[in-house]
N, CA, C and O of each residue as an XYZ file, in Angstrom:
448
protein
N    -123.216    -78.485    -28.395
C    -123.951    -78.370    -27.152
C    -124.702    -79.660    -26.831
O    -124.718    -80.113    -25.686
N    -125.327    -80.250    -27.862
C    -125.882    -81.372    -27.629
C    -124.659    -82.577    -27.198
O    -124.880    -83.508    -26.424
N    -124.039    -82.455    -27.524
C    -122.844    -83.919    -26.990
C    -122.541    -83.628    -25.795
O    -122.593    -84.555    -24.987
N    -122.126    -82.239    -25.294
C    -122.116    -82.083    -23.620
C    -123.411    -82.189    -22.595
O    -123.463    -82.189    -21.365
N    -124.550    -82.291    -23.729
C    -126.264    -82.665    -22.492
C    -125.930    -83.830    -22.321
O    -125.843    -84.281    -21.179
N    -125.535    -84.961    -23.969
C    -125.702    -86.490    -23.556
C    -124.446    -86.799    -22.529
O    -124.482    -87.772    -21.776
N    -123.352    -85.900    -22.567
C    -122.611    -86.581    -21.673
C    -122.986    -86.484    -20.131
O    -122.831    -87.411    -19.336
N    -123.361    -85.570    -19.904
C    -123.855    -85.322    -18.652
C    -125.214    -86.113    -18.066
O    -125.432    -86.256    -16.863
N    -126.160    -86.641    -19.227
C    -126.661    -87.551    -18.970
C    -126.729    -88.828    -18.537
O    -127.483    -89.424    -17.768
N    -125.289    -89.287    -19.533
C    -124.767    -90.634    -19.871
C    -124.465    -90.823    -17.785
O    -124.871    -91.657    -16.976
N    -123.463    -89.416    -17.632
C    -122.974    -89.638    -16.068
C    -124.261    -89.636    -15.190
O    -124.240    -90.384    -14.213
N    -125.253    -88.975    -15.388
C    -125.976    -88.922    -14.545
C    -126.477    -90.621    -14.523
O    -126.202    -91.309    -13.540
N    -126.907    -90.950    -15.195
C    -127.798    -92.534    -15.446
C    -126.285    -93.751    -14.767
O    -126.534    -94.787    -14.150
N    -125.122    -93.368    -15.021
C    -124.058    -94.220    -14.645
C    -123.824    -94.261    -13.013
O    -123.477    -95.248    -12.364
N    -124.127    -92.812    -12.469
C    -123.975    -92.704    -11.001
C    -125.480    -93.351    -10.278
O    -125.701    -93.602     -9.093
N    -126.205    -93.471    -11.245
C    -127.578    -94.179    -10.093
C    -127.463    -95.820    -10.338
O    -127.854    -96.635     -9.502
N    -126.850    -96.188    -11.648
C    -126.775    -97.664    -11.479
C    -126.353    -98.147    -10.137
O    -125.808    -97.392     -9.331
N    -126.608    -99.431     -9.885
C    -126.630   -100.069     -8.544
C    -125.444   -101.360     -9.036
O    -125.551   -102.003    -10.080
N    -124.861   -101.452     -8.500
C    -123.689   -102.792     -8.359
C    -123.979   -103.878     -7.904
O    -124.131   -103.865     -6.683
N    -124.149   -105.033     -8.496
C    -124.619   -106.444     -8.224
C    -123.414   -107.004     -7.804
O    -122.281   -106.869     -8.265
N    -124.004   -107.930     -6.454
C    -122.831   -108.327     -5.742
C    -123.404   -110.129     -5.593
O    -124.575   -110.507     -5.625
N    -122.652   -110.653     -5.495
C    -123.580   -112.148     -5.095
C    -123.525   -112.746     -3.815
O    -122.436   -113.244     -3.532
N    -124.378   -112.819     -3.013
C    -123.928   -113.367     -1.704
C    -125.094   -114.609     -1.470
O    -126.075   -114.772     -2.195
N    -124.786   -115.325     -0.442
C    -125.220   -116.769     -0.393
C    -125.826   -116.838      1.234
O    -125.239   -116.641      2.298
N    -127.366   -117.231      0.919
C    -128.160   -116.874      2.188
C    -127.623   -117.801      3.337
O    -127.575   -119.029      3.270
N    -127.162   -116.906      4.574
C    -126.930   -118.104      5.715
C    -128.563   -118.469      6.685
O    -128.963   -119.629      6.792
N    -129.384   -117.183      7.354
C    -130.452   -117.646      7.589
C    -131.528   -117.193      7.058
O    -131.670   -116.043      6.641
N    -132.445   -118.167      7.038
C    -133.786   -117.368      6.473
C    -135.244   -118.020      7.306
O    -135.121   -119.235      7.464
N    -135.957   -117.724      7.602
C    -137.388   -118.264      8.079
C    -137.404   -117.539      9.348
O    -138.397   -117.669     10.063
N    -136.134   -116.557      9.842
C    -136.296   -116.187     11.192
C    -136.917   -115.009     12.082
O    -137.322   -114.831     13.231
N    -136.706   -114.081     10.493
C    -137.124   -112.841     10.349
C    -138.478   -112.853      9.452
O    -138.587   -113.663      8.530
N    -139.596   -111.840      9.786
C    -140.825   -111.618      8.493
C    -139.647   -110.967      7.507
O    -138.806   -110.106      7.766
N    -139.958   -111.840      6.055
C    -139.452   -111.073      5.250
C    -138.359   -110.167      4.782
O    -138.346   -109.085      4.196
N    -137.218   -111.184      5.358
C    -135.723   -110.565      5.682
C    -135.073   -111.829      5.700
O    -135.797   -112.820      5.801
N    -133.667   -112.003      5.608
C    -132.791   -113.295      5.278
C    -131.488   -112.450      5.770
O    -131.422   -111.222      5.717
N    -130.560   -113.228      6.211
C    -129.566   -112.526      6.684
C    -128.472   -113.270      5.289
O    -128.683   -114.403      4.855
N    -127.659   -112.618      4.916
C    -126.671   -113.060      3.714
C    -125.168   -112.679      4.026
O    -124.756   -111.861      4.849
N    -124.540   -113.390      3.258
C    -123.027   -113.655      3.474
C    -122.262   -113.216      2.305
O    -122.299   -114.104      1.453
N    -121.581   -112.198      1.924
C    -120.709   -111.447      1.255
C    -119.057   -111.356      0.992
O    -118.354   -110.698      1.759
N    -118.680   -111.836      0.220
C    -116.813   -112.222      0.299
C    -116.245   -110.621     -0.107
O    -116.401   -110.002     -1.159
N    -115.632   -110.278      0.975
C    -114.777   -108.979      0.517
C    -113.316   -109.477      0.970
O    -112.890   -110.483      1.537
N    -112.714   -108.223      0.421
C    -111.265   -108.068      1.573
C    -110.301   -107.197      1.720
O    -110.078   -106.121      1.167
N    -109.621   -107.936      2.732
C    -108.948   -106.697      3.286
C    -107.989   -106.353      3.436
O    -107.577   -106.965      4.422
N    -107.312   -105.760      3.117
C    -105.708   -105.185      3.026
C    -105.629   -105.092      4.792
O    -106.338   -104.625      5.683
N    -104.291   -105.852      4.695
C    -103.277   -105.491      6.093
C    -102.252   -105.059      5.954
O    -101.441   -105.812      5.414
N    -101.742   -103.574      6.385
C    -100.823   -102.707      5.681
C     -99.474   -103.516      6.193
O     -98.446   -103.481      5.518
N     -99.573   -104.393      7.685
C     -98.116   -104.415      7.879
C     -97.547   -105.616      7.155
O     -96.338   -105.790      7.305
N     -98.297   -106.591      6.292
C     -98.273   -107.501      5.783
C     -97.925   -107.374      3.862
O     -97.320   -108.057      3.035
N     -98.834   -105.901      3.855
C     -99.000   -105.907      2.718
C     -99.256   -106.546      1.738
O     -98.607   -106.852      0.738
N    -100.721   -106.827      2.238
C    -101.248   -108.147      1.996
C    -103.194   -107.992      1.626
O    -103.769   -107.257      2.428
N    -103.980   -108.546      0.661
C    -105.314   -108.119      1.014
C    -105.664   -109.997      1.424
O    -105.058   -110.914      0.870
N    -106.740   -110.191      2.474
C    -106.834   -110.939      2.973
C    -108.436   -111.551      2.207
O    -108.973   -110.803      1.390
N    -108.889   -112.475      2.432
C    -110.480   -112.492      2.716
C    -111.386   -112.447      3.732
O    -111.292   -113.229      4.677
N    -112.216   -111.668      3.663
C    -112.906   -111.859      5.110
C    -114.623   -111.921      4.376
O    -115.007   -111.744      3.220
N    -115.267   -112.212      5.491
C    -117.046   -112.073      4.649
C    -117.531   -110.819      5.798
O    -116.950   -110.384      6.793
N    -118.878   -110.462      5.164
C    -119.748   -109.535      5.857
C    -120.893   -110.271      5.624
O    -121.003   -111.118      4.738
N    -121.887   -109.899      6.550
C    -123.183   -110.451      7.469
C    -124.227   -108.960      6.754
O    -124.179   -107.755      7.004
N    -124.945   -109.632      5.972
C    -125.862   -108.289      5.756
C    -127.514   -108.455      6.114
O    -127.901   -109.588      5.829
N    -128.308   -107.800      6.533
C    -129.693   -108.355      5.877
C    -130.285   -107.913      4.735
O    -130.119   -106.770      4.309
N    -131.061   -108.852      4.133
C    -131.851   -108.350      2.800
C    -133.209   -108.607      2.916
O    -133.679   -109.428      3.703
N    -133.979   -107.779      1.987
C    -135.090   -107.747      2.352
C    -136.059   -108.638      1.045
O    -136.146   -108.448     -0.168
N    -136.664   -109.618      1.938
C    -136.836   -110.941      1.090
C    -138.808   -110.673      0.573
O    -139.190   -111.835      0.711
N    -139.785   -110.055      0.223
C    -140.680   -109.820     -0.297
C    -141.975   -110.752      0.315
O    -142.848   -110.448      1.129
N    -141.696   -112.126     -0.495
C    -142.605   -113.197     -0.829
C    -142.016   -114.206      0.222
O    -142.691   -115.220      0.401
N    -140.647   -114.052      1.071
C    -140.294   -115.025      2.087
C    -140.021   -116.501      1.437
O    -140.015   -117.566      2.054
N    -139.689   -116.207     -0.613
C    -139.341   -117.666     -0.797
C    -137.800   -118.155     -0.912
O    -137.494   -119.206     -1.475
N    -136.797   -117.210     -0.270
C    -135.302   -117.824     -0.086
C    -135.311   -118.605      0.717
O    -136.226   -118.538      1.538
N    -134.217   -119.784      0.851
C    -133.894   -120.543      1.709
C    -132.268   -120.643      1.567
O    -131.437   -120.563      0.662
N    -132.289   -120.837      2.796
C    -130.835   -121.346      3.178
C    -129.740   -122.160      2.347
O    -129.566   -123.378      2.307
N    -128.952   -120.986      1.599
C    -128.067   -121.740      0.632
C    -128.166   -121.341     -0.788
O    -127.464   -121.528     -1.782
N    -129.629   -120.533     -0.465
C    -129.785   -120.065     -2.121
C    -128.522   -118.839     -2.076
O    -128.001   -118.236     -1.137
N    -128.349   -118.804     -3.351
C    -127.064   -117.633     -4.179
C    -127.835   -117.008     -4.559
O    -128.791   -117.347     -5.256
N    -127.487   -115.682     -4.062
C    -128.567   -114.192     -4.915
C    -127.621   -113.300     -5.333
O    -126.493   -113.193     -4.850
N    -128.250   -112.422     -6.567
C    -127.648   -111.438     -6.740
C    -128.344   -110.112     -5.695
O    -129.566   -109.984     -5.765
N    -127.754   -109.384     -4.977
C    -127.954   -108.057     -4.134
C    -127.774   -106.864     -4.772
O    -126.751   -106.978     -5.446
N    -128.245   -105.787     -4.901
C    -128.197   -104.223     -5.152
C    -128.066   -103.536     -4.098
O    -127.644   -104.188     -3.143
N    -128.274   -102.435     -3.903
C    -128.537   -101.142     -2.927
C    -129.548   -100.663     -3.440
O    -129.676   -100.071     -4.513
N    -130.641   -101.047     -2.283
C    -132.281   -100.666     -2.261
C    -132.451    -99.113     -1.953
O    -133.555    -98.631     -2.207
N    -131.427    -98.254     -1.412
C    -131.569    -97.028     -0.230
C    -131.643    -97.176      1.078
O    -131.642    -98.389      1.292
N    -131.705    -96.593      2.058
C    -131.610    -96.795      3.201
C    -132.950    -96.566      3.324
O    -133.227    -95.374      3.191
N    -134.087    -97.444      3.578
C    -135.160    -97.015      4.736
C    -134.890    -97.037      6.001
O    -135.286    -96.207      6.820
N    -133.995    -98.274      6.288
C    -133.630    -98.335      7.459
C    -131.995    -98.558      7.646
O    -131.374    -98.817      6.615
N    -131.083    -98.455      9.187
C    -130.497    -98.512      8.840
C    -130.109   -100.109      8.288
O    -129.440   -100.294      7.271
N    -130.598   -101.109      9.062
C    -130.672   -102.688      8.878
C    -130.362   -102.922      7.477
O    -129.326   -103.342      6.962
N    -131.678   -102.497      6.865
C    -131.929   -103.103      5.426
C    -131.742   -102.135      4.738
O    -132.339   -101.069      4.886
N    -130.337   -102.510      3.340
C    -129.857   -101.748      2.467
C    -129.912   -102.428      1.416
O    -129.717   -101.906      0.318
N    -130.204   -103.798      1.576
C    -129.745   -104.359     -0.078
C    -131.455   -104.935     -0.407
O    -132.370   -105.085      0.402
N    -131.445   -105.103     -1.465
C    -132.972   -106.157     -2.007
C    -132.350   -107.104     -3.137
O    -131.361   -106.758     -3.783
N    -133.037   -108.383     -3.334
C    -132.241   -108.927     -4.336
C    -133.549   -109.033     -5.697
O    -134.744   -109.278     -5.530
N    -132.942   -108.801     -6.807
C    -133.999   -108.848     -7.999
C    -133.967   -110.461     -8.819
O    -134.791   -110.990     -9.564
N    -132.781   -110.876     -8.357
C    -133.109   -112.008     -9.081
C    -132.384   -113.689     -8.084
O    -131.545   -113.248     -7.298
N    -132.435   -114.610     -7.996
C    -131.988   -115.619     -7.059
C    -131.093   -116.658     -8.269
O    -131.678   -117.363     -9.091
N    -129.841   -116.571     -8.166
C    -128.722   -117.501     -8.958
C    -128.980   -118.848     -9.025
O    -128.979   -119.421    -10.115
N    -129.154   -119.305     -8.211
C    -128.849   -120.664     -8.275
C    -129.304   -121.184     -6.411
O    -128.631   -121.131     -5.381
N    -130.693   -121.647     -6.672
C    -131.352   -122.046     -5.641
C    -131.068   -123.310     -5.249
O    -131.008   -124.395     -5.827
N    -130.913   -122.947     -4.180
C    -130.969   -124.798     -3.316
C    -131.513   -125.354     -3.677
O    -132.627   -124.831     -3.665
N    -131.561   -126.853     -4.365
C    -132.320   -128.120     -4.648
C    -131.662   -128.827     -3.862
O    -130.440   -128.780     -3.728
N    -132.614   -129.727     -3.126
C    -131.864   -130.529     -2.080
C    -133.431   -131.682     -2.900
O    -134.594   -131.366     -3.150
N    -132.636   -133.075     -3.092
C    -133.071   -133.874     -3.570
C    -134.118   -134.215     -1.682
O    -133.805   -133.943     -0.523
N    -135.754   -135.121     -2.500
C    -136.175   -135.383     -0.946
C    -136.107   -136.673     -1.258
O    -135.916   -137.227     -2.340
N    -136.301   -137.128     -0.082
C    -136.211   -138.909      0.479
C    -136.790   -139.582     -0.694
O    -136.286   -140.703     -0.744
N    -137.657   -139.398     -1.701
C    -138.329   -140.265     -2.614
C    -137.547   -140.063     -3.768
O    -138.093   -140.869     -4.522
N    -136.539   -139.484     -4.505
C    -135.901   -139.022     -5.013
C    -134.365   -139.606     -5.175
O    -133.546   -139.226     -6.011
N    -134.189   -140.563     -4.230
C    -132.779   -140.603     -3.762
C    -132.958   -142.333     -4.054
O    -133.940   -142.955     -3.648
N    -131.807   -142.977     -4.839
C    -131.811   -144.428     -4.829
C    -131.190   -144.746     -3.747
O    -130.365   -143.993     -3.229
N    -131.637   -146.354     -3.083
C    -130.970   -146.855     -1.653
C    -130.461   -148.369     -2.600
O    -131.186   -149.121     -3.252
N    -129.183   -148.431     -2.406
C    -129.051   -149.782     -2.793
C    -128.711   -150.639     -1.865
O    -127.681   -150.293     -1.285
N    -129.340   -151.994     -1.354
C    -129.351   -152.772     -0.834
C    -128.092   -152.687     -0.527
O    -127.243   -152.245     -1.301
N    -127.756   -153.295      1.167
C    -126.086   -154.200      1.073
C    -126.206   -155.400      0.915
O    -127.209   -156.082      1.123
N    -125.016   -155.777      0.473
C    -124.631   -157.178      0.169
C    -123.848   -157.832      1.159
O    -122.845   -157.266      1.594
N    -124.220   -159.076      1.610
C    -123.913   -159.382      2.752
C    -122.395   -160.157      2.155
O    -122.261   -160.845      1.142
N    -121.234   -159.717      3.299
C    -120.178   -160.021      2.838
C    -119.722   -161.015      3.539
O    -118.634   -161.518      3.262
C-alpha cells in the first residue's frame, strides 16, 4: 500500500513541475515591470511533411525591471493572473555585457 501512496505522489509532484524554456529578451524598459521575449518553436506543415521553425512573442513578468535587451532567460509558467502574463523567469543565462567606450582599445591609423 505504501508504494502505491509514493507513486501517486511521485505523479502528483511531476504534474506541477514547470518546464524551463529559454528565450532571449527582444524589448524591455517599455513596459513597468514586463519585457516582451522571443521563443524558438515549430511547426509541422502537413503538406510538406515537414516541421519548420518559427518564434513566439511572449511577455514576462520582470520584478526588479533589471533585464535588458539581449539578455537569455530561463522562463516557467507562473499561472495565469492575467491573460498577458504567463511566464516569470527565476534565473537570467547569460546577460548582455556590452563593453562601454572606456573599455574598448582605439588603435591609431597609420598613415599609408
Amino acid at each position: 500500500m505504501s508504494i502505491q501512496r509514493a507513486v501517486k505522489s511521485a505523479t502528483k509532484v511531476a504534474a506541477h513541475a514547470s518546464r524551463q524554456i529559454n528565450a532571449v529578451v527582444v524589448s524591455s524598459g517599455l513596459m513597468e515591470k514586463t519585457v516582451k521575449v522571443r521563443i524558438g518553436t515549430q511547426v509541422w506543415n502537413q503538406h510538406l511533411q515537414k516541421k519548420f521553425n518559427a518564434t513566439t512573442h511572449l511577455l514576462v513578468h520582470d520584478p526588479n525591471s533589471s533585464l535588458k535587451t539581449g539578455d537569455v532567460i530561463s522562463i516557467s509558467r507562473a499561472g495565469e493572473l492575467r491573460k498577458q502574463f504567463i511566464m516569470s523567469y527565476p534565473l537570467s543565462l547569460h546577460p548582455l555585457a556590452l563593453p562601454s567606450r572606456s573599455d574598448l582599445q582605439f588603435q591609431p591609423r597609420k598613415n599609408e
